[in-house]
CSV table of C-alpha atoms in Angstrom, one decimal:
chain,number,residue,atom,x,y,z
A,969,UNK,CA,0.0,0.0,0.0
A,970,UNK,CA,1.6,3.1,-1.1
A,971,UNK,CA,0.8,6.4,1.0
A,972,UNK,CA,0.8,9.7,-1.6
A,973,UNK,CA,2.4,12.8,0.1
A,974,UNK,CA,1.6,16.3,-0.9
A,975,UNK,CA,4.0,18.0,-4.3
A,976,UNK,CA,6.2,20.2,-2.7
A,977,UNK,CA,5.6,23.0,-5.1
A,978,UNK,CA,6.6,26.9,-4.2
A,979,UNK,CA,5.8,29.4,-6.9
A,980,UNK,CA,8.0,31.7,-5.2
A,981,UNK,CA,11.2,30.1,-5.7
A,982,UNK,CA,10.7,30.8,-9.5
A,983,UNK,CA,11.0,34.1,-8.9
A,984,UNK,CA,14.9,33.7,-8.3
A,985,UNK,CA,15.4,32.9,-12.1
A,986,UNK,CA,16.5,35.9,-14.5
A,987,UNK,CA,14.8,38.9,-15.5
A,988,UNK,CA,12.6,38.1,-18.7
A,989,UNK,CA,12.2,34.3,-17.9
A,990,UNK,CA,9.0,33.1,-17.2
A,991,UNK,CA,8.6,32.2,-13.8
A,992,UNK,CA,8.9,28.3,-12.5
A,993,UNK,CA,7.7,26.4,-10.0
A,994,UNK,CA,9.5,24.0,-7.6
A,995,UNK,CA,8.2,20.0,-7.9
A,996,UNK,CA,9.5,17.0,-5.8
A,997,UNK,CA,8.0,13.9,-6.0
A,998,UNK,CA,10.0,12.4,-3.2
A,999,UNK,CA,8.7,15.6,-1.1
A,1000,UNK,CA,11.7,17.2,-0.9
A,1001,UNK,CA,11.9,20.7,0.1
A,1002,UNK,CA,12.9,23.2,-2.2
A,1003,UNK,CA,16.7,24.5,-2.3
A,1004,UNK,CA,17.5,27.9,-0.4
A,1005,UNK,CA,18.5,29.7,-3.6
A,1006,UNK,CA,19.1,28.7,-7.0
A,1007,UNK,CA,22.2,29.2,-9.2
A,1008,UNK,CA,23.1,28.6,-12.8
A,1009,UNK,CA,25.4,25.7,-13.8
A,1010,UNK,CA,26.7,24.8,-17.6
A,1011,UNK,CA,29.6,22.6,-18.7
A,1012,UNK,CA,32.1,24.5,-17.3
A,1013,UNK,CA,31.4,23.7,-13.7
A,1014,UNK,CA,33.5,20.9,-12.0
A,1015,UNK,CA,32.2,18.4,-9.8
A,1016,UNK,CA,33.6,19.1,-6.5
A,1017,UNK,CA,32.7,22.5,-7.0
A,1018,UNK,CA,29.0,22.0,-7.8
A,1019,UNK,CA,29.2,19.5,-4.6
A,1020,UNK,CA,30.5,22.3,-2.4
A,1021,UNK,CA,27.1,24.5,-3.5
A,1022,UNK,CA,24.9,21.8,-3.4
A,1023,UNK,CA,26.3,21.0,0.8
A,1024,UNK,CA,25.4,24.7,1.6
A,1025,UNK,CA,21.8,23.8,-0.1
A,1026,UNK,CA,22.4,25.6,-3.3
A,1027,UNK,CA,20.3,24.5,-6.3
A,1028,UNK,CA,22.2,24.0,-9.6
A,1029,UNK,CA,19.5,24.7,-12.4
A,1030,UNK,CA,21.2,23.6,-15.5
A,1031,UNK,CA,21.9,25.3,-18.3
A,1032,UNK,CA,24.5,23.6,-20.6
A,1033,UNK,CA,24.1,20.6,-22.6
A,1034,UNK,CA,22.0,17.7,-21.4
A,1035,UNK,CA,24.3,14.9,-21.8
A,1036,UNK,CA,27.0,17.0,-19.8
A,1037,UNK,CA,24.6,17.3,-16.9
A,1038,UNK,CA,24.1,13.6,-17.0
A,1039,UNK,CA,27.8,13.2,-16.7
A,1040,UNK,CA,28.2,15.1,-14.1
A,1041,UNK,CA,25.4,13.8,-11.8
A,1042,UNK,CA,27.2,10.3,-12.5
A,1043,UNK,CA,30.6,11.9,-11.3
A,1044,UNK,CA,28.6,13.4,-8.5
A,1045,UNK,CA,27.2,9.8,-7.3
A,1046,UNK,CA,30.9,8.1,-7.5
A,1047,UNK,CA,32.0,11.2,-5.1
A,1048,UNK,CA,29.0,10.8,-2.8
A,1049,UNK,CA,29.6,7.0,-2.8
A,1050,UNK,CA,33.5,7.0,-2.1
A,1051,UNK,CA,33.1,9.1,0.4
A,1052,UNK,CA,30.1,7.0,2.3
A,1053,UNK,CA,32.6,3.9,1.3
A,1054,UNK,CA,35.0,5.2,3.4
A,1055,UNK,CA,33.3,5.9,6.0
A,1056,UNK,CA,31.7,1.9,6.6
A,1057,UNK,CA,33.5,-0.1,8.4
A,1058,UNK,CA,31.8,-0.3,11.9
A,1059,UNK,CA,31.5,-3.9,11.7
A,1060,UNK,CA,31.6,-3.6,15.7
A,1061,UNK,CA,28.7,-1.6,16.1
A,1062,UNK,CA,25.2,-3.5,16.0
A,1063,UNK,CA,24.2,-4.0,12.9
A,1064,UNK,CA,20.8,-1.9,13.8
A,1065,UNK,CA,22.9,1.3,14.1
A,1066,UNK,CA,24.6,0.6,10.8
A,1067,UNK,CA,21.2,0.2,9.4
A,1068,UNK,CA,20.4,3.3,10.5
A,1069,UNK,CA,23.6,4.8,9.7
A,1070,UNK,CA,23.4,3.6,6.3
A,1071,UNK,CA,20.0,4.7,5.7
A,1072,UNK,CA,20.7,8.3,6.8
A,1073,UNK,CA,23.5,8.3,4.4
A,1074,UNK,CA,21.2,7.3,1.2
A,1075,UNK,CA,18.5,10.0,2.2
A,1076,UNK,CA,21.8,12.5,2.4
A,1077,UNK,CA,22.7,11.5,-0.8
A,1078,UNK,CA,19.4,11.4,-2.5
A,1079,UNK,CA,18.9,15.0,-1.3
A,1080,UNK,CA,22.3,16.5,-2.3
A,1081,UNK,CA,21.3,14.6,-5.9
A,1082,UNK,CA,18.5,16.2,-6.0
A,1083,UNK,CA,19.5,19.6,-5.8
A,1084,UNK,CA,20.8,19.2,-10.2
A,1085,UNK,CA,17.7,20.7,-11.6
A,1086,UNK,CA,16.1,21.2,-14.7
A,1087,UNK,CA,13.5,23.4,-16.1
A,1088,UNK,CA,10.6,21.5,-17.8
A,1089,UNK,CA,8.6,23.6,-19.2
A,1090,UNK,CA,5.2,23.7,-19.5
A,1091,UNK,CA,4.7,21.3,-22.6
A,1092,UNK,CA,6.8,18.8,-20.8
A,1093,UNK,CA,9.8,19.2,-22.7
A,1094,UNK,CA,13.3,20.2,-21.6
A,1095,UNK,CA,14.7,23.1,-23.9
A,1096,UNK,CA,18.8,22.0,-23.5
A,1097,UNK,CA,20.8,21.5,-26.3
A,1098,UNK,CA,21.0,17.9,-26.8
A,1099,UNK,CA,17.6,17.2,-24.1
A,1100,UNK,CA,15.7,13.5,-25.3
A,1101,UNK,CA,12.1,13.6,-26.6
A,1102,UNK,CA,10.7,12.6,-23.3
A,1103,UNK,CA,7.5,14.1,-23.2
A,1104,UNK,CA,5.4,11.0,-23.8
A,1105,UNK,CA,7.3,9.3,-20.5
A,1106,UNK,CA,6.9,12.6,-18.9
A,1107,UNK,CA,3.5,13.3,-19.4
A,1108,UNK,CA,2.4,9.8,-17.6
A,1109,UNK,CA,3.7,11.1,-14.2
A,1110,UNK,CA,3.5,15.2,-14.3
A,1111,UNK,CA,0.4,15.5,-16.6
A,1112,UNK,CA,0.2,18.1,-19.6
A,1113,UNK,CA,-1.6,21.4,-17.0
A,1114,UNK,CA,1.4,22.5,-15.3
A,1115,UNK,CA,3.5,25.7,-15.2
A,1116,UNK,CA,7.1,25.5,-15.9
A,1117,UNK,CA,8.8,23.4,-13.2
A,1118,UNK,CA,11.9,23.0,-11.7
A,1119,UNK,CA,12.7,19.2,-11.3
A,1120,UNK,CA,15.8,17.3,-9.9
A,1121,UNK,CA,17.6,15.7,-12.6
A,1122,UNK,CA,17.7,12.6,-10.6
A,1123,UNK,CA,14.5,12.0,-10.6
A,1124,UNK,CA,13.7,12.8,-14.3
A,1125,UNK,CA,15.9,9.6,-14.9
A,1126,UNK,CA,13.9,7.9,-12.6
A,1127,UNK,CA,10.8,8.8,-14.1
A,1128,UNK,CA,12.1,7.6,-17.9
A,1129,UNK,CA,13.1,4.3,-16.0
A,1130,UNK,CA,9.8,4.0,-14.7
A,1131,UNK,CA,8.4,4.3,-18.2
A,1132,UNK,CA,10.6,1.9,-19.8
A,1133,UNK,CA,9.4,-0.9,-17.2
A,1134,UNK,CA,5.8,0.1,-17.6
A,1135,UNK,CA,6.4,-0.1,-21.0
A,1136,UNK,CA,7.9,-3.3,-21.8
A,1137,UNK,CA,6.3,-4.7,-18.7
A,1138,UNK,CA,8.2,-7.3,-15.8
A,1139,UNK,CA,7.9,-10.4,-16.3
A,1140,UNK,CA,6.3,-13.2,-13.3
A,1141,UNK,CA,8.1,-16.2,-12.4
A,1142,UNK,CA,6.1,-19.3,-13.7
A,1143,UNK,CA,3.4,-17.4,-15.5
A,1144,UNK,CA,3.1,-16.1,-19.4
A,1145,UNK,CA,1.9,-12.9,-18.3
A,1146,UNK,CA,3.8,-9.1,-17.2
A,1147,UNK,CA,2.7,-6.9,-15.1
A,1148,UNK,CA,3.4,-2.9,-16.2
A,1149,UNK,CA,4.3,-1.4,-13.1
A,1150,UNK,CA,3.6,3.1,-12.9
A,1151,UNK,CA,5.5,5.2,-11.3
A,1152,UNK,CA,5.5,5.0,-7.8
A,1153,UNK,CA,4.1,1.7,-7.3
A,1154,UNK,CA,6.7,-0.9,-6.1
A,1155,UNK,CA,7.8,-3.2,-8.8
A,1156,UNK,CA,7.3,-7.1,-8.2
A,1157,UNK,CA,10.2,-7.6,-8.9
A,1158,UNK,CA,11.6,-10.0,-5.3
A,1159,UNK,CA,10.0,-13.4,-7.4
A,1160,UNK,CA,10.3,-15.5,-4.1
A,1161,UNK,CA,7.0,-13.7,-2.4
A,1162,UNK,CA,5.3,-14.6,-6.1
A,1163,UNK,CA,6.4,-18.2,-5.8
A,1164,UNK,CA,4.8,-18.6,-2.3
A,1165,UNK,CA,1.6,-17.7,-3.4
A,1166,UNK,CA,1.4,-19.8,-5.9
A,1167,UNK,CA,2.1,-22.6,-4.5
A,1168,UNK,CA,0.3,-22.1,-1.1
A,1169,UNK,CA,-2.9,-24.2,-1.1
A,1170,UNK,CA,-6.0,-22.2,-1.6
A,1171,UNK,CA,-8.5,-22.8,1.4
A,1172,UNK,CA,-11.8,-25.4,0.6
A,1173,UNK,CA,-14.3,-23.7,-1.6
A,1174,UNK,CA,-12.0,-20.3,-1.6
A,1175,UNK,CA,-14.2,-18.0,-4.3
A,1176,UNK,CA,-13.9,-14.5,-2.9
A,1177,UNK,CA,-10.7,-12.6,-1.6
A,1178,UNK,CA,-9.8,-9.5,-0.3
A,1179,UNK,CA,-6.0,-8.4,-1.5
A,1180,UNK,CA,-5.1,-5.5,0.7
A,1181,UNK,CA,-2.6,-2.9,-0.6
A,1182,UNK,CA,-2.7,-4.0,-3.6
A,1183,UNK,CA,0.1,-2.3,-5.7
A,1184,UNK,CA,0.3,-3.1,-9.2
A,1185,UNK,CA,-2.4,-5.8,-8.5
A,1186,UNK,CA,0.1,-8.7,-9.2
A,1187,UNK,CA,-1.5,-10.8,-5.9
A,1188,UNK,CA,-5.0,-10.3,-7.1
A,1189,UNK,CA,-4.3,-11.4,-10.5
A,1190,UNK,CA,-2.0,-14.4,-9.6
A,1191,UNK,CA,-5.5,-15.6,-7.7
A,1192,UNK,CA,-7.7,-15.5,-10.3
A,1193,UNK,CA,-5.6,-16.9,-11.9
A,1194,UNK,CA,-5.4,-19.5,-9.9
A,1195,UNK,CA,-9.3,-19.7,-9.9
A,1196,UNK,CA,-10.4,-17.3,-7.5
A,1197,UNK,CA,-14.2,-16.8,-8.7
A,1198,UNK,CA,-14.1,-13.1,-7.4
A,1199,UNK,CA,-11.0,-11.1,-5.9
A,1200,UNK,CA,-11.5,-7.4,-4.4
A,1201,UNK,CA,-8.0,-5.2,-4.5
A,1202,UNK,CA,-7.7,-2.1,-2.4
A,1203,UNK,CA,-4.9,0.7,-2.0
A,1204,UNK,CA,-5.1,4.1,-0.3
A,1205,UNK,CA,-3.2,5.0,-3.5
A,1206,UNK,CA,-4.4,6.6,-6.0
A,1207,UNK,CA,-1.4,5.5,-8.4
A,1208,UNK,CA,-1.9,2.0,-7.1
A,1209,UNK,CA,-5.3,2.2,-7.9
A,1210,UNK,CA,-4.5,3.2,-11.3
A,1211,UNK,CA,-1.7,1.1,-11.9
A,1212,UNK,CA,-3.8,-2.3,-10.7
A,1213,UNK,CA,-6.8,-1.3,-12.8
A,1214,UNK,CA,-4.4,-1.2,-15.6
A,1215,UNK,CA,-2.9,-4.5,-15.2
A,1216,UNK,CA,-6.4,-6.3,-14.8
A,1217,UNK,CA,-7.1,-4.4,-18.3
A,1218,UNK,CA,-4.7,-5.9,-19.7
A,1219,UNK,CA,-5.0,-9.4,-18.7
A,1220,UNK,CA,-8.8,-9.0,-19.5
A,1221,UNK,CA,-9.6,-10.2,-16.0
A,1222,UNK,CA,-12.7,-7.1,-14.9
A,1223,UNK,CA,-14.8,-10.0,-14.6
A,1224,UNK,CA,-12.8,-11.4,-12.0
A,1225,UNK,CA,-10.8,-8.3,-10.0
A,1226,UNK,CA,-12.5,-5.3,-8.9
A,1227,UNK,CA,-9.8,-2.2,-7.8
A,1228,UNK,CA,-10.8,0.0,-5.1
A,1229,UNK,CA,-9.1,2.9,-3.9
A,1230,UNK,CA,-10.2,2.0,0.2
A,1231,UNK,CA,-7.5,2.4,3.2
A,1232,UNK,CA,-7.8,-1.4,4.4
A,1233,UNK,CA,-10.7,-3.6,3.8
A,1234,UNK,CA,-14.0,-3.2,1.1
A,1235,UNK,CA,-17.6,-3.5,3.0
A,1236,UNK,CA,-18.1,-7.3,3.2
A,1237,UNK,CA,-16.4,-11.0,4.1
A,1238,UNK,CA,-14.1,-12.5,1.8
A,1239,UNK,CA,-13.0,-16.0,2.0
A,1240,UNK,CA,-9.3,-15.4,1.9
A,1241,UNK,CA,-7.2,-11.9,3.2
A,1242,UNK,CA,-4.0,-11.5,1.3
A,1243,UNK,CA,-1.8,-8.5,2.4
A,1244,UNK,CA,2.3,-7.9,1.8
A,1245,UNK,CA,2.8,-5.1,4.0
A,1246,UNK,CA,5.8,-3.1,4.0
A,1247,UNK,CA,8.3,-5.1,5.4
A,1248,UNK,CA,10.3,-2.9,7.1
A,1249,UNK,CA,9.2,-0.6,10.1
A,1250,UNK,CA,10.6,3.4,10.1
A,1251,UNK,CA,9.6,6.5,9.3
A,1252,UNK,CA,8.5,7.2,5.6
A,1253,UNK,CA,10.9,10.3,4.2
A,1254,UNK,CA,9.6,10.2,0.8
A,1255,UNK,CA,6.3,8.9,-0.9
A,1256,UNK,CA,8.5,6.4,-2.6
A,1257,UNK,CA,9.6,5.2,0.7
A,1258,UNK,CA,5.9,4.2,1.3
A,1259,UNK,CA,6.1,0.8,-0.1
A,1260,UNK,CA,9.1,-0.5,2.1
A,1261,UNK,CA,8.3,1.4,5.4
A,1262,UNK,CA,5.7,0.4,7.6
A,1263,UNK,CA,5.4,3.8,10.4
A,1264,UNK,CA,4.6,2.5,13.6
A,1265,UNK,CA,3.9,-0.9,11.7
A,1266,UNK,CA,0.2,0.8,10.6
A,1267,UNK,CA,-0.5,-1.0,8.2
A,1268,UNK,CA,0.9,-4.4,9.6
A,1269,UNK,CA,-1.5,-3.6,13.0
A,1270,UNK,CA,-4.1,-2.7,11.1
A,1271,UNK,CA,-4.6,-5.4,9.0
A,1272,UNK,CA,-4.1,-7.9,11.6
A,1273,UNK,CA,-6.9,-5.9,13.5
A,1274,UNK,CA,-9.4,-5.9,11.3
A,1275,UNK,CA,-9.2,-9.3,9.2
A,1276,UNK,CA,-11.6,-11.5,11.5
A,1277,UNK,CA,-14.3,-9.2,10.9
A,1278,UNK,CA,-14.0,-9.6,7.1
A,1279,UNK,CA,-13.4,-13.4,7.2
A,1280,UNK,CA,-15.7,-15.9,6.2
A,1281,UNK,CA,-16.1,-19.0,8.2
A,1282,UNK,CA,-13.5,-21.1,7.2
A,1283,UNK,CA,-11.7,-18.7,5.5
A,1284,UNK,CA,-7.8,-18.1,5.6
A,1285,UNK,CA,-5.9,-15.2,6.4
A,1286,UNK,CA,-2.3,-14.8,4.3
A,1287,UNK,CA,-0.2,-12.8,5.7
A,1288,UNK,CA,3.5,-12.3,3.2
A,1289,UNK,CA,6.8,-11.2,5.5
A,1290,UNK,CA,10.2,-11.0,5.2
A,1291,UNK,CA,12.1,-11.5,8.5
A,1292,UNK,CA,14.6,-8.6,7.5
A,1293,UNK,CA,13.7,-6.6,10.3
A,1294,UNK,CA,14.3,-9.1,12.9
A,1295,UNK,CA,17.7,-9.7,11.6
A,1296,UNK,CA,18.3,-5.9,11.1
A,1297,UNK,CA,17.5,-5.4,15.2
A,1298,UNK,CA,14.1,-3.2,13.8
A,1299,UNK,CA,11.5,-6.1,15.3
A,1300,UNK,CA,11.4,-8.7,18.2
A,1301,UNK,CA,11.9,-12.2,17.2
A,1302,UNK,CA,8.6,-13.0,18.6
A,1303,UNK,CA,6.6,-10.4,18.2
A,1304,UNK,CA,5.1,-10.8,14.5
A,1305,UNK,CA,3.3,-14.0,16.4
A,1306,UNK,CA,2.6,-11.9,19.7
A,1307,UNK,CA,0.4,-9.7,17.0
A,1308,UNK,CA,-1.2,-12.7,15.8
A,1309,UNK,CA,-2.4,-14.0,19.4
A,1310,UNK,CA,-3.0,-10.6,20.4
A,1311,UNK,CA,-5.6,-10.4,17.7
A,1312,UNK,CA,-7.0,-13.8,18.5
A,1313,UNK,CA,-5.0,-15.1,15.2
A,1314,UNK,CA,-3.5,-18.7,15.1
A,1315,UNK,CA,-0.7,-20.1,12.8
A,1316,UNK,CA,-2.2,-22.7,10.0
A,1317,UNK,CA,1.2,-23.2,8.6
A,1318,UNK,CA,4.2,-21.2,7.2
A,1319,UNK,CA,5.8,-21.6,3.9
A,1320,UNK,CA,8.8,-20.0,3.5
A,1321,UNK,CA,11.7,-19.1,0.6
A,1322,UNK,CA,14.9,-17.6,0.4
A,1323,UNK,CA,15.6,-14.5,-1.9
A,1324,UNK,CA,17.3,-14.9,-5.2
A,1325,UNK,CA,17.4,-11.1,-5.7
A,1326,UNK,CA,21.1,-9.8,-6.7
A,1327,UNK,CA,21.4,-7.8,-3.3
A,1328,UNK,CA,21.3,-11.4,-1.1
A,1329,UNK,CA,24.5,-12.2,-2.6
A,1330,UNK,CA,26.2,-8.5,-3.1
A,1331,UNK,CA,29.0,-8.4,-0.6
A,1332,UNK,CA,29.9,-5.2,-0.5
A,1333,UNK,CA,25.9,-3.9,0.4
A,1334,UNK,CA,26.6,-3.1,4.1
A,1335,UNK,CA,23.7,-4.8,5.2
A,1336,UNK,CA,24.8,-8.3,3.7
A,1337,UNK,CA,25.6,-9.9,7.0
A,1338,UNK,CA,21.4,-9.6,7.2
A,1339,UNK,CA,20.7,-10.2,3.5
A,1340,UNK,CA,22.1,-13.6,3.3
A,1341,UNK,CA,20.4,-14.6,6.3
A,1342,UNK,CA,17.0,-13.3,5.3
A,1343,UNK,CA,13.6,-15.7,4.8
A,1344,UNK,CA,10.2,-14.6,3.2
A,1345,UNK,CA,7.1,-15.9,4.5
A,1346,UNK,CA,3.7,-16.8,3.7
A,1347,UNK,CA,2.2,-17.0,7.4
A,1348,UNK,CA,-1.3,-18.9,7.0
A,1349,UNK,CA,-4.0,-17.8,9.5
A,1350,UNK,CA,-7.1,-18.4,11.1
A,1351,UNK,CA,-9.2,-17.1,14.3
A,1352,UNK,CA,-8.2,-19.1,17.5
A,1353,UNK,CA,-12.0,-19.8,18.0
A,1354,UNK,CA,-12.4,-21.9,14.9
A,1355,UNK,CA,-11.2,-25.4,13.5
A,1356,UNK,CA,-9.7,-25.4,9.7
């Protein structure tokens, strides 16, 4: 479930641009704040010296070519990432405080990234010599009714990236179908989760379900798929929302799934619950954050809370976890099953798988030591008060 934060947009910083110009406004779909002043930057301006600026909060807005700018965001990253290179090596230290280091150090970096901007004007297109055609991928996530815009450069490239995989689409393990994930909405692209779903056993006579922050709706269409007669998807997002409806579109299943934009649960019981939280619990810095942190574990609680009210006798609850935050020091090692008996929840069985992503066997990731150790789950529930 992905939470939307507010654009960050502040007319007034376009009136910092020259005489003449027409004025832009600041956008940040990570939330970001805007910079404290802006200056111009072209190709003659160095790396370390644009770094120095952009530590004392200085926005670049870019004038020279394109491809230039590109390069020197790359040299800016390899500078960033020496630097945060050099200063691992607390190995000592519990490896909660080095996940807290290192996470403090990518939001640092992401911000200082963020502060190469460009001016997109108004018809979504970047007037630099040398800019790409990029309106069509552009258009998807800022729309066409916009002023002119000052937007990190950083996450322009991420917004192309995003189009290129909603284009061509992800492929899921097993199946001979994609699913086109938007911007925003957190890829499935960790096939293990996938892979325990399908091969979970649905429970006796299992026709409805309720798949709770949804996403890109991959959950819901692996079930009906798998024969679910009628499967109800829900996300707070609206670019979930979007995104799910899409993919049901496309794999001509309407008939089937039903996408609603609702907080938790639709009105009604279900015979199955699926939800994939967020695995990890801490604070959500960015809207993009929203699909790996869990504040307060809200949505984990909340779920848990309300599932026996929307469960059909006999019915199943799935719950899908990673034990990542157990190993990272973020979670108790008992307390995802204290939330199940405290919610009058009892274990069915587990299945369980371990990741095949590239970051469980990357070395140098500082959180390796936890990444090679880590299990996903597919916890299967029911009430205490009933027999399956």
């Amino acid at each position: 479930m992905n939470t939307e934060q507010t654009e960050n947009s502040t007319p007034e910083l376009g009136q910092i641009l020259p005489d003449g110009e027409q004025a832009a406004v600041w956008h940040s779909e990570a939330g970001f704040a805007a910079p404290t002043s802006l200056q111009d930057a072209d190709d003659t301006m160095r790396a370390d010296q644009a770094l120095k600026k952009m530590r004392n909060g200085i926005g670049l807005l870019w004038r020279g070519d394109f491809q230039n700018g590109r390069q020197l965001l790359q040299a800016l990253g390899r500078r960033l990432d020496r630097k945060t290179k050099a200063a691992t090596g607390h190995e000592a230290e519990p490896i909660s405080a080095r996940f807290h280091r290192y996470r403090m150090q990518q939001a640092q970096r992401a911000r200082l990234l963020g502060l190469l901007l460009i001016r997109l004007e108004s018809d979504t297109t970047i007037a630099l010599r040398r800019a790409p055609a990029w309106e069509q991928a552009l258009l998807q996530v800022y729309g066409s009714a916009h002023p002119p815009m000052l937007v990190s450069l950083r996450e322009l490239l991420g917004v192309v990236g995003a189009y290129e995989w909603r284009r061509k689409g992800v492929p899921i393990i097993d199946c001979d179908f994609r699913i086109h994930p938007h911007y925003g909405v957190f890829s499935p692209s960790r096939a293990e989760y996938l892979t325990l779903l399908l091969q979970a056993p649905l429970p006796e006579n299992c026709r409805t379900a309720f798949d709770i922050g949804t996403g890109t709706g991959v959950l819901s269409i692996l079930l009906a798929k798998r024969g679910v007669a009628r499967v109800i998807a829900t996300d707070s997002s609206p670019r979930a929302v979007a995104c799910a409806q899409d993919n049901v579109d496309r794999l001509e299943l309407g008939d089937q799934v039903t996408v609603q934009e609702v907080e938790f649960f639709p009105e009604g019981r279900a015979d199955l619950l699926v939800c994939n939280p967020p695995w990890l619990p801490g604070k959500v810095t960015s809207s993009l954050d929203a699909a790996v942190y869990d504040p307060n574990e809200q949505m984990l609680k909340g779920f848990l809370q309300k599932a026996r009210q929307h469960l059909e006798p006999g019915g199943q609850i799935w719950l899908i976890m990673s034990d990542l935050a157990q190993l990272l020091g973020l979670r108790a090692v008992n307390e995802l099953t204290q939330l199940f008996s405290e919610n009058g929840l009892r274990v069915l069985t587990v299945y369980e798988a371990k990741p095949t992503h590239a970051r469980a066997s990357d070395r140098s990731d500082p959180l390796h030591e936890a990444r090679v150790q880590e299990t996903t789950s597919l916890w299967c529930l029911a009430p205490i008060d009933t027999e399956n």
